[in-house]
Short mmCIF file of C-alpha atoms in Angstrom, two decimals:
data_model
loop_
_atom_site.label_atom_id
_atom_site.label_comp_id
_atom_site.label_asym_id
_atom_site.label_seq_id
_atom_site.Cartn_x
_atom_site.Cartn_y
_atom_site.Cartn_z
CA UNK M 1 -81.12 -24.15 73.94
CA UNK M 2 -81.82 -21.28 71.58
CA UNK M 3 -81.98 -17.94 73.32
CA UNK M 4 -84.51 -15.32 72.47
CA UNK M 5 -82.90 -12.49 70.54
CA UNK M 6 -83.35 -9.32 72.52
CA UNK M 7 -82.41 -5.81 71.53
CA UNK M 8 -78.98 -5.12 72.97
CA UNK M 9 -77.88 -1.99 74.71
CA UNK M 10 -74.95 -0.14 73.21
CA UNK M 11 -71.63 -0.55 74.95
CA UNK M 12 -70.93 2.35 77.31
CA UNK M 13 -68.34 5.00 76.48
CA UNK M 14 -65.34 5.43 78.76
CA UNK M 15 -64.50 9.10 79.31
CA UNK M 16 -61.15 9.87 80.91
CA UNK M 17 -61.21 13.37 82.34
CA UNK M 18 -57.85 15.16 82.32
CA UNK M 19 -55.83 11.93 82.43
CA UNK M 20 -52.20 12.46 83.43
CA UNK M 21 -50.03 9.58 82.24
CA UNK M 22 -50.14 8.11 78.76
CA UNK M 23 -49.30 4.77 80.31
CA UNK M 24 -52.53 4.83 82.28
CA UNK M 25 -54.54 5.70 79.19
CA UNK M 26 -53.03 2.65 77.51
CA UNK M 27 -53.82 0.43 80.47
CA UNK M 28 -57.38 1.69 80.54
CA UNK M 29 -57.70 0.82 76.83
CA UNK M 30 -56.47 -2.68 77.54
CA UNK M 31 -58.91 -3.05 80.42
CA UNK M 32 -61.78 -1.92 78.19
CA UNK M 33 -61.09 -4.16 75.24
CA UNK M 34 -60.87 -7.23 77.46
CA UNK M 35 -64.56 -6.80 78.08
CA UNK M 36 -65.61 -5.57 74.68
CA UNK M 37 -65.60 -1.81 75.20
CA UNK M 38 -64.01 0.11 72.35
CA UNK M 39 -65.01 3.73 72.63
CA UNK M 40 -62.71 5.92 74.68
CA UNK M 41 -62.98 9.70 74.93
CA UNK M 42 -60.35 11.96 76.43
CA UNK M 43 -61.05 15.35 78.00
CA UNK M 44 -57.96 17.58 77.76
CA UNK M 45 -55.32 14.94 78.47
CA UNK M 46 -52.43 16.59 80.34
CA UNK M 47 -49.69 15.58 77.89
CA UNK M 48 -51.70 16.00 74.70
CA UNK M 49 -52.81 13.33 72.29
CA UNK M 50 -51.62 11.00 70.81
CA UNK M 51 -49.24 10.07 73.60
CA UNK M 52 -46.32 7.73 72.79
CA UNK M 53 -46.51 6.07 76.21
CA UNK M 54 -50.05 4.86 75.68
CA UNK M 55 -49.43 2.30 72.94
CA UNK M 56 -46.97 0.02 74.75
CA UNK M 57 -49.16 -0.03 77.87
CA UNK M 58 -52.20 -1.07 75.84
CA UNK M 59 -50.71 -4.49 75.11
CA UNK M 60 -52.37 -4.72 71.73
CA UNK M 61 -55.56 -2.79 72.40
CA UNK M 62 -54.45 -0.32 69.75
CA UNK M 63 -57.83 -0.04 68.14
CA UNK M 64 -59.19 1.67 71.25
CA UNK M 65 -56.39 4.23 71.23
CA UNK M 66 -56.60 4.85 67.49
CA UNK M 67 -60.29 5.63 67.72
CA UNK M 68 -60.04 7.70 70.90
CA UNK M 69 -61.30 11.25 70.46
CA UNK M 70 -60.30 14.36 72.36
CA UNK M 71 -62.81 16.87 73.79
CA UNK M 72 -62.52 20.28 75.38
CA UNK M 73 -64.93 19.65 78.22
CA UNK M 74 -66.75 16.90 80.04
CA UNK M 75 -70.03 18.30 78.75
CA UNK M 76 -68.82 17.99 75.15
CA UNK M 77 -67.51 14.49 75.68
CA UNK M 78 -70.80 13.29 77.08
CA UNK M 79 -73.09 15.33 74.86
CA UNK M 80 -74.62 12.37 73.04
CA UNK M 81 -74.97 10.20 76.14
CA UNK M 82 -78.24 9.78 77.95
CA UNK M 83 -76.94 8.21 81.12
CA UNK M 84 -73.63 9.37 82.58
CA UNK M 85 -72.10 7.73 85.61
CA UNK M 86 -69.33 9.47 87.53
CA UNK M 87 -66.89 6.94 88.93
CA UNK M 88 -65.91 8.36 92.28
CA UNK M 89 -66.49 8.07 95.96
CA UNK M 90 -69.36 10.25 97.03
CA UNK M 91 -68.59 13.96 96.85
CA UNK M 92 -69.25 16.45 99.57
CA UNK M 93 -72.21 18.55 98.69
CA UNK M 94 -73.27 16.48 95.72
CA UNK M 95 -76.61 14.82 96.17
CA UNK M 96 -76.92 12.25 93.45
CA UNK M 97 -77.95 8.64 93.52
CA UNK M 98 -75.02 6.32 94.22
CA UNK M 99 -75.00 2.91 92.55
CA UNK M 100 -72.62 -0.04 92.45
CA UNK M 101 -70.98 -1.12 89.18
CA UNK M 102 -73.41 -4.02 89.13
CA UNK M 103 -76.42 -1.74 89.40
CA UNK M 104 -75.02 0.63 86.77
CA UNK M 105 -74.52 -2.29 84.39
CA UNK M 106 -78.06 -3.46 84.94
CA UNK M 107 -79.40 0.00 84.20
CA UNK M 108 -77.31 0.31 81.06
CA UNK M 109 -78.55 -3.00 79.74
CA UNK M 110 -82.12 -2.06 80.51
CA UNK M 111 -81.85 0.97 78.23
CA UNK M 112 -81.67 -0.23 74.65
CA UNK M 113 -82.03 3.17 73.05
CA UNK M 114 -79.62 5.65 74.65
CA UNK M 115 -75.90 5.72 75.09
CA UNK M 116 -74.25 5.45 78.50
CA UNK M 117 -70.87 6.73 79.65
CA UNK M 118 -68.59 6.34 82.63
CA UNK M 119 -66.51 9.33 83.74
CA UNK M 120 -63.14 8.75 85.38
CA UNK M 121 -61.07 11.54 86.89
CA UNK M 122 -57.34 12.29 86.82
CA UNK M 123 -55.19 9.62 88.48
CA UNK M 124 -54.11 11.67 91.44
CA UNK M 125 -57.14 13.72 92.39
CA UNK M 126 -60.19 12.10 90.85
CA UNK M 127 -63.20 13.93 89.49
CA UNK M 128 -63.97 17.49 90.56
CA UNK M 129 -67.38 18.49 91.80
CA UNK M 130 -68.05 20.22 88.50
CA UNK M 131 -67.32 17.05 86.57
CA UNK M 132 -69.60 15.04 88.79
CA UNK M 133 -72.32 17.59 88.24
CA UNK M 134 -72.59 16.47 84.61
CA UNK M 135 -73.43 12.94 85.66
CA UNK M 136 -76.86 11.55 86.42
CA UNK M 137 -75.48 9.19 89.01
CA UNK M 138 -72.37 8.33 90.94
CA UNK M 139 -70.95 4.83 90.62
CA UNK M 140 -68.81 3.65 93.50
CA UNK M 141 -67.01 0.34 93.88
CA UNK M 142 -67.71 -1.03 97.37
CA UNK M 143 -64.22 -1.34 98.74
CA UNK M 144 -62.29 -2.21 101.90
CA UNK M 145 -62.96 0.82 104.12
CA UNK M 146 -59.46 0.55 105.55
CA UNK M 147 -57.67 0.26 102.21
CA UNK M 148 -59.21 1.83 99.19
CA UNK M 149 -56.60 2.06 96.47
CA UNK M 150 -57.99 1.38 93.04
CA UNK M 151 -56.00 2.78 90.18
CA UNK M 152 -57.56 4.12 87.00
CA UNK M 153 -57.28 0.93 84.95
CA UNK M 154 -58.63 -1.15 87.81
CA UNK M 155 -61.65 1.09 88.20
CA UNK M 156 -62.21 0.90 84.43
CA UNK M 157 -61.88 -2.88 84.34
CA UNK M 158 -64.46 -3.38 87.07
CA UNK M 159 -67.03 -1.27 85.24
CA UNK M 160 -66.27 -2.97 81.95
CA UNK M 161 -66.39 -6.41 83.54
CA UNK M 162 -69.78 -5.79 85.13
CA UNK M 163 -71.14 -4.48 81.88
CA UNK M 164 -69.83 -7.48 79.94
CA UNK M 165 -71.62 -9.88 82.25
CA UNK M 166 -74.90 -8.74 80.78
CA UNK M 167 -73.84 -9.24 77.18
CA UNK M 168 -75.06 -12.48 75.75
CA UNK M 169 -71.85 -13.36 73.99
CA UNK M 170 -69.76 -12.93 77.08
CA UNK M 171 -70.96 -16.20 78.52
CA UNK M 172 -68.39 -18.64 79.83
CA UNK M 173 -67.72 -21.71 77.73
CA UNK M 174 -70.13 -24.47 78.58
CA UNK M 175 -68.38 -27.01 80.73
CA UNK M 176 -67.87 -30.12 78.69
CA UNK M 177 -67.73 -32.64 81.45
CA UNK M 178 -67.94 -36.20 80.23
CA UNK M 179 -71.36 -37.76 80.86
CA UNK M 180 -71.86 -39.80 83.98
CA UNK M 181 -71.54 -43.53 83.32
CA UNK M 182 -74.65 -45.70 83.31
CA UNK M 183 -75.44 -47.16 86.72
CA UNK M 184 -74.56 -50.68 85.62
CA UNK M 185 -70.97 -49.64 84.98
CA UNK M 186 -70.69 -48.19 88.46
CA UNK M 187 -72.30 -51.32 89.87
CA UNK M 188 -69.78 -53.44 88.01
CA UNK M 189 -66.95 -51.56 89.65
CA UNK M 190 -68.53 -51.69 93.08
CA UNK M 191 -69.05 -55.44 92.66
CA UNK M 192 -65.40 -55.90 91.75
CA UNK M 193 -64.27 -53.91 94.79
CA UNK M 194 -66.61 -55.69 97.17
CA UNK M 195 -65.37 -59.05 95.99
CA UNK M 196 -61.77 -58.01 96.60
CA UNK M 197 -62.63 -56.64 100.03
CA UNK M 198 -64.58 -59.76 100.90
CA UNK M 199 -61.56 -61.90 100.07
CA UNK M 200 -59.39 -59.64 102.23
CA UNK M 201 -61.66 -59.89 105.27
CA UNK M 202 -62.78 -56.27 105.18
CA UNK M 203 -66.43 -56.91 105.97
CA UNK M 204 -66.35 -57.67 109.64
CA UNK M 205 -68.36 -58.13 111.78
CA UNK M 206 -70.96 -59.66 109.44
CA UNK M 207 -73.90 -57.73 110.88
CA UNK M 208 -72.19 -54.44 109.93
CA UNK M 209 -71.65 -55.55 106.34
CA UNK M 210 -74.80 -54.02 104.80
CA UNK M 211 -74.08 -50.62 106.39
CA UNK M 212 -70.44 -50.73 105.33
CA UNK M 213 -71.40 -51.58 101.78
CA UNK M 214 -73.88 -48.73 101.77
CA UNK M 215 -71.20 -46.31 102.92
CA UNK M 216 -68.87 -47.45 100.15
CA UNK M 217 -71.59 -47.21 97.55
CA UNK M 218 -72.51 -43.73 98.68
CA UNK M 219 -69.02 -42.38 98.42
CA UNK M 220 -68.37 -44.09 95.09
CA UNK M 221 -71.64 -42.76 93.69
CA UNK M 222 -70.92 -39.20 94.74
CA UNK M 223 -68.35 -38.40 92.04
CA UNK M 224 -70.52 -39.16 89.04
CA UNK M 225 -67.60 -40.75 87.23
CA UNK M 226 -67.68 -41.17 83.48
CA UNK M 227 -67.38 -44.50 81.69
CA UNK M 228 -63.73 -43.76 80.96
CA UNK M 229 -63.03 -42.96 84.59
CA UNK M 230 -64.69 -46.15 85.72
CA UNK M 231 -62.65 -48.15 83.22
CA UNK M 232 -59.52 -46.55 84.68
CA UNK M 233 -60.58 -47.41 88.22
CA UNK M 234 -61.37 -50.98 87.27
CA UNK M 235 -57.89 -51.23 85.83
CA UNK M 236 -56.53 -49.96 89.14
CA UNK M 237 -58.53 -52.58 91.02
CA UNK M 238 -57.44 -55.37 88.69
CA UNK M 239 -53.82 -54.38 89.21
CA UNK M 240 -54.25 -54.42 92.97
CA UNK M 241 -55.97 -57.81 92.80
CA UNK M 242 -53.07 -59.48 91.00
CA UNK M 243 -51.07 -61.99 93.06
CA UNK M 244 -47.93 -60.35 94.41
CA UNK M 245 -44.53 -61.64 95.34
CA UNK M 246 -43.49 -60.48 98.76
CA UNK E 1 -83.44 -3.62 109.51
CA UNK E 2 -81.42 -6.04 111.56
CA UNK E 3 -79.91 -8.78 109.48
CA UNK E 4 -79.90 -12.34 110.67
CA UNK E 5 -76.40 -13.23 111.78
CA UNK E 6 -75.22 -16.02 109.56
CA UNK E 7 -71.98 -17.94 109.73
CA UNK E 8 -69.56 -16.29 107.32
CA UNK E 9 -67.21 -18.07 104.98
CA UNK E 10 -63.52 -17.47 105.43
CA UNK E 11 -61.86 -15.21 102.86
CA UNK E 12 -60.18 -17.23 100.12
CA UNK E 13 -56.42 -17.57 99.92
CA UNK E 14 -54.60 -16.24 96.86
CA UNK E 15 -51.86 -18.61 95.72
CA UNK E 16 -49.40 -17.25 93.17
CA UNK E 17 -47.67 -20.13 91.46
CA UNK E 18 -44.09 -19.41 90.35
CA UNK E 19 -44.67 -15.65 90.01
CA UNK E 20 -42.00 -13.90 88.00
CA UNK E 21 -41.85 -10.20 88.84
CA UNK E 22 -41.87 -8.78 92.34
CA UNK E 23 -43.77 -5.82 90.96
CA UNK E 24 -46.64 -8.06 89.97
CA UNK E 25 -46.70 -9.70 93.39
CA UNK E 26 -47.03 -6.23 94.90
CA UNK E 27 -49.82 -5.29 92.50
CA UNK E 28 -51.64 -8.50 93.32
CA UNK E 29 -51.37 -7.66 97.03
CA UNK E 30 -52.86 -4.25 96.39
CA UNK E 31 -55.67 -5.78 94.35
CA UNK E 32 -56.42 -8.23 97.17
CA UNK E 33 -56.49 -5.75 100.01
CA UNK E 34 -58.87 -3.46 98.16
CA UNK E 35 -61.46 -6.17 98.58
CA UNK E 36 -60.50 -7.46 101.98
CA UNK E 37 -58.32 -10.42 101.08
CA UNK E 38 -55.13 -10.63 103.13
CA UNK E 39 -53.70 -14.11 102.79
CA UNK E 40 -51.23 -14.55 99.95
CA UNK E 41 -49.13 -17.66 99.39
CA UNK E 42 -46.25 -17.92 96.99
CA UNK E 43 -45.07 -21.12 95.36
CA UNK E 44 -41.36 -20.88 94.48
CA UNK E 45 -41.31 -17.24 93.32
CA UNK E 46 -38.72 -16.92 90.57
CA UNK E 47 -36.64 -14.19 92.24
CA UNK E 48 -36.95 -15.47 95.80
CA UNK E 49 -38.76 -13.84 98.68
CA UNK E 50 -38.91 -11.18 100.02
CA UNK E 51 -38.55 -9.24 96.79
CA UNK E 52 -37.62 -5.53 96.99
CA UNK E 53 -39.76 -4.69 93.95
CA UNK E 54 -42.95 -5.90 95.58
CA UNK E 55 -43.34 -3.25 98.27
CA UNK E 56 -43.46 -0.12 96.09
CA UNK E 57 -45.97 -1.77 93.73
CA UNK E 58 -48.26 -2.68 96.63
CA UNK E 59 -49.08 1.00 97.25
CA UNK E 60 -49.49 0.47 100.96
CA UNK E 61 -50.81 -3.08 101.04
CA UNK E 62 -47.72 -4.04 102.99
CA UNK E 63 -49.56 -6.23 105.45
CA UNK E 64 -50.37 -8.69 102.68
CA UNK E 65 -46.73 -8.93 101.65
CA UNK E 66 -45.43 -9.18 105.20
CA UNK E 67 -47.70 -12.08 105.94
CA UNK E 68 -47.13 -13.85 102.62
CA UNK E 69 -45.69 -17.32 103.01
CA UNK E 70 -43.56 -19.30 100.58
CA UNK E 71 -44.20 -22.94 99.69
CA UNK E 72 -42.28 -25.56 97.76
CA UNK E 73 -45.22 -26.88 95.79
CA UNK E 74 -48.79 -26.09 94.85
CA UNK E 75 -49.92 -29.09 96.87
CA UNK E 76 -48.19 -27.71 99.98
CA UNK E 77 -49.64 -24.26 99.45
CA UNK E 78 -53.17 -25.59 99.19
CA UNK E 79 -52.85 -28.37 101.74
CA UNK E 80 -55.37 -26.91 104.20
CA UNK E 81 -57.82 -25.78 101.53
CA UNK E 82 -60.91 -27.77 100.72
CA UNK E 83 -61.93 -25.95 97.56
CA UNK E 84 -59.23 -24.89 95.11
CA UNK E 85 -60.00 -22.94 91.96
CA UNK E 86 -57.44 -22.75 89.16
CA UNK E 87 -57.64 -19.39 87.42
CA UNK E 88 -57.00 -20.24 83.80
CA UNK E 89 -58.63 -20.72 80.47
CA UNK E 90 -59.70 -24.25 79.90
CA UNK E 91 -56.79 -26.67 79.55
CA UNK E 92 -56.48 -29.22 76.84
CA UNK E 93 -57.17 -32.63 78.26
CA UNK E 94 -58.32 -31.44 81.66
CA UNK E 95 -61.94 -32.22 82.34
CA UNK E 96 -62.96 -30.19 85.33
CA UNK E 97 -65.96 -28.02 85.91
CA UNK E 98 -65.47 -24.45 84.69
CA UNK E 99 -67.09 -21.65 86.66
CA UNK E 100 -67.18 -17.86 86.42
CA UNK E 101 -65.70 -15.69 89.19
CA UNK E 102 -69.28 -14.98 90.23
CA UNK E 103 -70.14 -18.65 90.57
CA UNK E 104 -66.90 -19.36 92.42
CA UNK E 105 -67.66 -16.56 94.87
CA UNK E 106 -71.13 -17.92 95.46
CA UNK E 107 -69.76 -21.38 96.16
CA UNK E 108 -67.14 -20.02 98.54
CA UNK E 109 -69.74 -18.11 100.50
CA UNK E 110 -71.96 -21.16 100.69
CA UNK E 111 -69.23 -23.15 102.44
CA UNK E 112 -68.82 -21.77 105.93
CA UNK E 113 -66.50 -24.48 107.18
CA UNK E 114 -63.67 -25.03 104.70
CA UNK E 115 -61.05 -22.77 103.24
CA UNK E 116 -60.98 -21.84 99.58
CA UNK E 117 -58.05 -20.82 97.40
CA UNK E 118 -57.48 -19.37 93.97
CA UNK E 119 -54.42 -20.49 92.01
CA UNK E 120 -52.80 -18.07 89.57
CA UNK E 121 -49.96 -19.10 87.27
CA UNK E 122 -46.77 -17.32 86.22
CA UNK E 123 -47.34 -14.09 84.32
CA UNK E 124 -46.06 -15.30 80.98
CA UNK E 125 -47.26 -18.86 80.73
CA UNK E 126 -50.06 -19.37 83.23
CA UNK E 127 -50.75 -22.53 85.15
CA UNK E 128 -49.36 -25.85 84.00
CA UNK E 129 -51.56 -28.90 83.63
CA UNK E 130 -50.07 -30.36 86.81
CA UNK E 131 -51.01 -27.23 88.76
CA UNK E 132 -54.55 -27.36 87.45
CA UNK E 133 -54.77 -31.03 88.46
CA UNK E 134 -54.67 -29.97 92.13
CA UNK E 135 -57.81 -27.86 91.72
CA UNK E 136 -61.39 -29.00 92.05
CA UNK E 137 -62.55 -26.50 89.46
CA UNK E 138 -61.35 -24.06 86.86
CA UNK E 139 -62.40 -20.44 87.16
CA UNK E 140 -62.39 -18.45 83.94
CA UNK E 141 -63.25 -14.81 83.42
CA UNK E 142 -65.57 -14.56 80.43
CA UNK E 143 -63.62 -12.28 78.19
CA UNK E 144 -63.64 -10.70 74.73
CA UNK E 145 -62.89 -13.69 72.50
CA UNK E 146 -60.89 -11.44 70.19
CA UNK E 147 -58.82 -9.77 72.89
CA UNK E 148 -58.12 -11.64 76.06
CA UNK E 149 -55.31 -9.90 77.87
CA UNK E 150 -55.80 -9.90 81.62
CA UNK E 151 -52.67 -9.44 83.64
CA UNK E 152 -52.09 -11.13 86.97
CA UNK E 153 -53.28 -8.28 89.19
CA UNK E 154 -56.37 -7.79 87.04
CA UNK E 155 -57.29 -11.45 87.29
CA UNK E 156 -56.75 -11.29 91.04
CA UNK E 157 -58.83 -8.16 91.44
CA UNK E 158 -61.80 -9.64 89.61
CA UNK E 159 -61.85 -12.72 91.86
CA UNK E 160 -61.43 -10.60 94.98
CA UNK E 161 -64.11 -8.16 93.84
CA UNK E 162 -66.63 -10.90 93.21
CA UNK E 163 -65.89 -12.48 96.55
CA UNK E 164 -66.28 -9.16 98.37
CA UNK E 165 -69.73 -8.64 96.92
CA UNK E 166 -71.05 -11.55 98.95
CA UNK E 167 -69.41 -10.69 102.22
CA UNK E 168 -72.20 -9.06 104.15
CA UNK E 169 -74.98 -11.15 102.74
CA UNK E 170 -73.40 -14.57 102.71
CA UNK E 171 -76.05 -17.16 102.02
CA UNK E 172 -76.48 -20.16 104.26
CA UNK E 173 -75.39 -23.46 102.79
CA UNK E 174 -78.26 -24.95 100.83
CA UNK E 175 -77.67 -28.56 101.67
CA UNK E 176 -75.67 -29.85 104.53
CA UNK E 177 -73.19 -31.96 102.70
CA UNK E 178 -70.20 -32.87 104.84
CA UNK E 179 -67.39 -30.42 104.25
CA UNK E 180 -64.78 -31.32 101.69
CA UNK E 181 -61.59 -32.64 103.27
CA UNK E 182 -58.48 -30.45 103.23
CA UNK E 183 -56.23 -31.05 100.24
CA UNK E 184 -53.53 -32.72 102.32
CA UNK E 185 -55.88 -35.52 103.32
CA UNK E 186 -56.71 -36.21 99.70
CA UNK E 187 -53.02 -36.06 98.85
CA UNK E 188 -52.32 -38.60 101.60
CA UNK E 189 -54.76 -41.00 100.04
CA UNK E 190 -53.46 -40.45 96.54
CA UNK E 191 -49.93 -41.05 97.82
CA UNK E 192 -50.98 -44.31 99.42
CA UNK E 193 -52.66 -45.51 96.24
CA UNK E 194 -49.75 -44.52 94.01
CA UNK E 195 -47.35 -46.41 96.22
CA UNK E 196 -49.48 -49.52 96.00
CA UNK E 197 -49.82 -49.21 92.25
CA UNK E 198 -46.12 -48.60 91.87
CA UNK E 199 -45.40 -51.83 93.75
CA UNK E 200 -47.84 -53.65 91.51
CA UNK E 201 -46.24 -52.44 88.29
CA UNK E 202 -49.19 -50.28 87.23
CA UNK E 203 -47.16 -47.35 85.99
CA UNK E 204 -45.85 -48.61 82.70
CA UNK E 205 -44.34 -47.45 80.42
CA UNK E 206 -42.41 -44.94 82.54
CA UNK E 207 -42.89 -42.03 80.15
CA UNK E 208 -46.65 -42.32 80.56
CA UNK E 209 -46.44 -42.21 84.36
CA UNK E 210 -46.99 -38.47 84.85
CA UNK E 211 -50.06 -38.47 82.63
CA UNK E 212 -51.45 -41.56 84.31
CA UNK E 213 -50.94 -40.04 87.73
CA UNK E 214 -52.67 -36.88 86.57
CA UNK E 215 -55.63 -38.87 85.34
CA UNK E 216 -55.92 -40.64 88.67
CA UNK E 217 -55.60 -37.39 90.59
CA UNK E 218 -58.28 -35.74 88.49
CA UNK E 219 -60.80 -38.47 89.00
CA UNK E 220 -60.08 -38.72 92.72
CA UNK E 221 -60.31 -34.95 93.14
CA UNK E 222 -63.66 -34.77 91.39
CA UNK E 223 -65.80 -36.19 94.21
CA UNK E 224 -64.90 -33.66 96.89
CA UNK E 225 -64.82 -36.39 99.51
CA UNK E 226 -65.12 -35.51 103.18
CA UNK E 227 -62.51 -36.38 105.78
CA UNK E 228 -64.63 -39.31 106.91
CA UNK E 229 -64.95 -40.63 103.38
CA UNK E 230 -61.23 -40.37 102.83
CA UNK E 231 -60.58 -42.24 106.07
CA UNK E 232 -62.90 -44.99 104.82
CA UNK E 233 -61.12 -45.19 101.49
CA UNK E 234 -57.73 -45.34 103.17
CA UNK E 235 -59.03 -48.26 105.21
CA UNK E 236 -60.07 -49.93 101.97
CA UNK E 237 -56.63 -49.39 100.48
CA UNK E 238 -54.88 -50.66 103.62
CA UNK E 239 -57.01 -53.80 103.50
CA UNK E 240 -56.14 -54.37 99.86
CA UNK E 241 -52.45 -53.83 100.60
CA UNK E 242 -52.28 -56.55 103.24
CA UNK E 243 -50.42 -59.72 102.27
CA UNK E 244 -52.82 -62.37 101.12
CA UNK E 245 -52.74 -66.14 101.13
CA UNK E 246 -53.68 -67.57 97.81
#
């Protein structure tokens, strides 16, 4: 089926605010590229930029690191973005709407004109109140209240994953299950089995036979076997029907 | 607003098949616990179990590691599970339904009686065809076709995250199909059939035997038969196995 071509939203920008370890920047890049995000921005990374630890951790997502740009402030990094989401748990004294990654993704896809960004704080401490102030909304991953321990790359991957679900080309491969065999092929197999069972005295007592046959038919119809599968099963039955030496 | 109290599905089991690094087992545990999954099973971990590298990587998710159990085979590990999902890209020559993590989560929540499991392969190579054969379905994360590089813990976290989203609002089952039998009951039936076929000389030539057995397993796994249906089929097989007079 041909899908209607709709205007697509731009992929969101990932802004890492004062990231500490180059390794985590690399992992975040890898997480992003898995789901089609390529634009990373860094606000005053602790160990400068470029960082030699980032590349190996990116596992091939080098393009994200090569294009990453460094900014002096969160406001600069998000200057061209119309919708900024601060990835954090809710902050004391900050009254902003809180959305899930799923809701954020839906909002981003609904806006085909502006640019969106996700802000992530330093690994150890997270975003400061002043960083969050830049954002329109807070995005929080609903997490086990007794064990909340998402690292930076994991938080990034969940946002990227949710966003990617709304992109038309991120659909899963269509399942290519073989077509279900025509009814007559199934009937042929059922007939073969019933004949074997009849010879072996399975249908007893006689007044239960119709119900028993119905039960067998029901459970053999359930799978929706293909022609090939039915051929295989008929081969199995033929083997079992062969005279044996005991 | 008071929500109607619905029966909840059990959390799925995470089965790591031949995991290589203890560090990755720990990271997987951390990923699980973030979203409320606690039951991990390990199939022949390469470096034995317990593994001293796992604890530090779990960042406090020790309860998952402490309760992790080790199994000799994938079949053993999933024996009590009625719905097994193999986390992998599609396998050559394996025709099973492919679902997204979202669809898998929805299915798991719809089944309030059985137990579900996700299978994850070794870090480097992923699941083998024989591992996938145990599963009813394949679950694949729709990913950037030009850069697919999810590590084990990332794959685990996405499944756990999707499952957790349905926890409070689990939907009631749509149709009341009988629950799928635990894997060990299906395995019992497959074992009985293979023994009969072996006696009848079905498996020939010998070098084709593994592939033939896989084909049979796949087509017998497809239906999702209930315990009652499997009992019926075992009765059929027992009847066909009885000595006959010709």
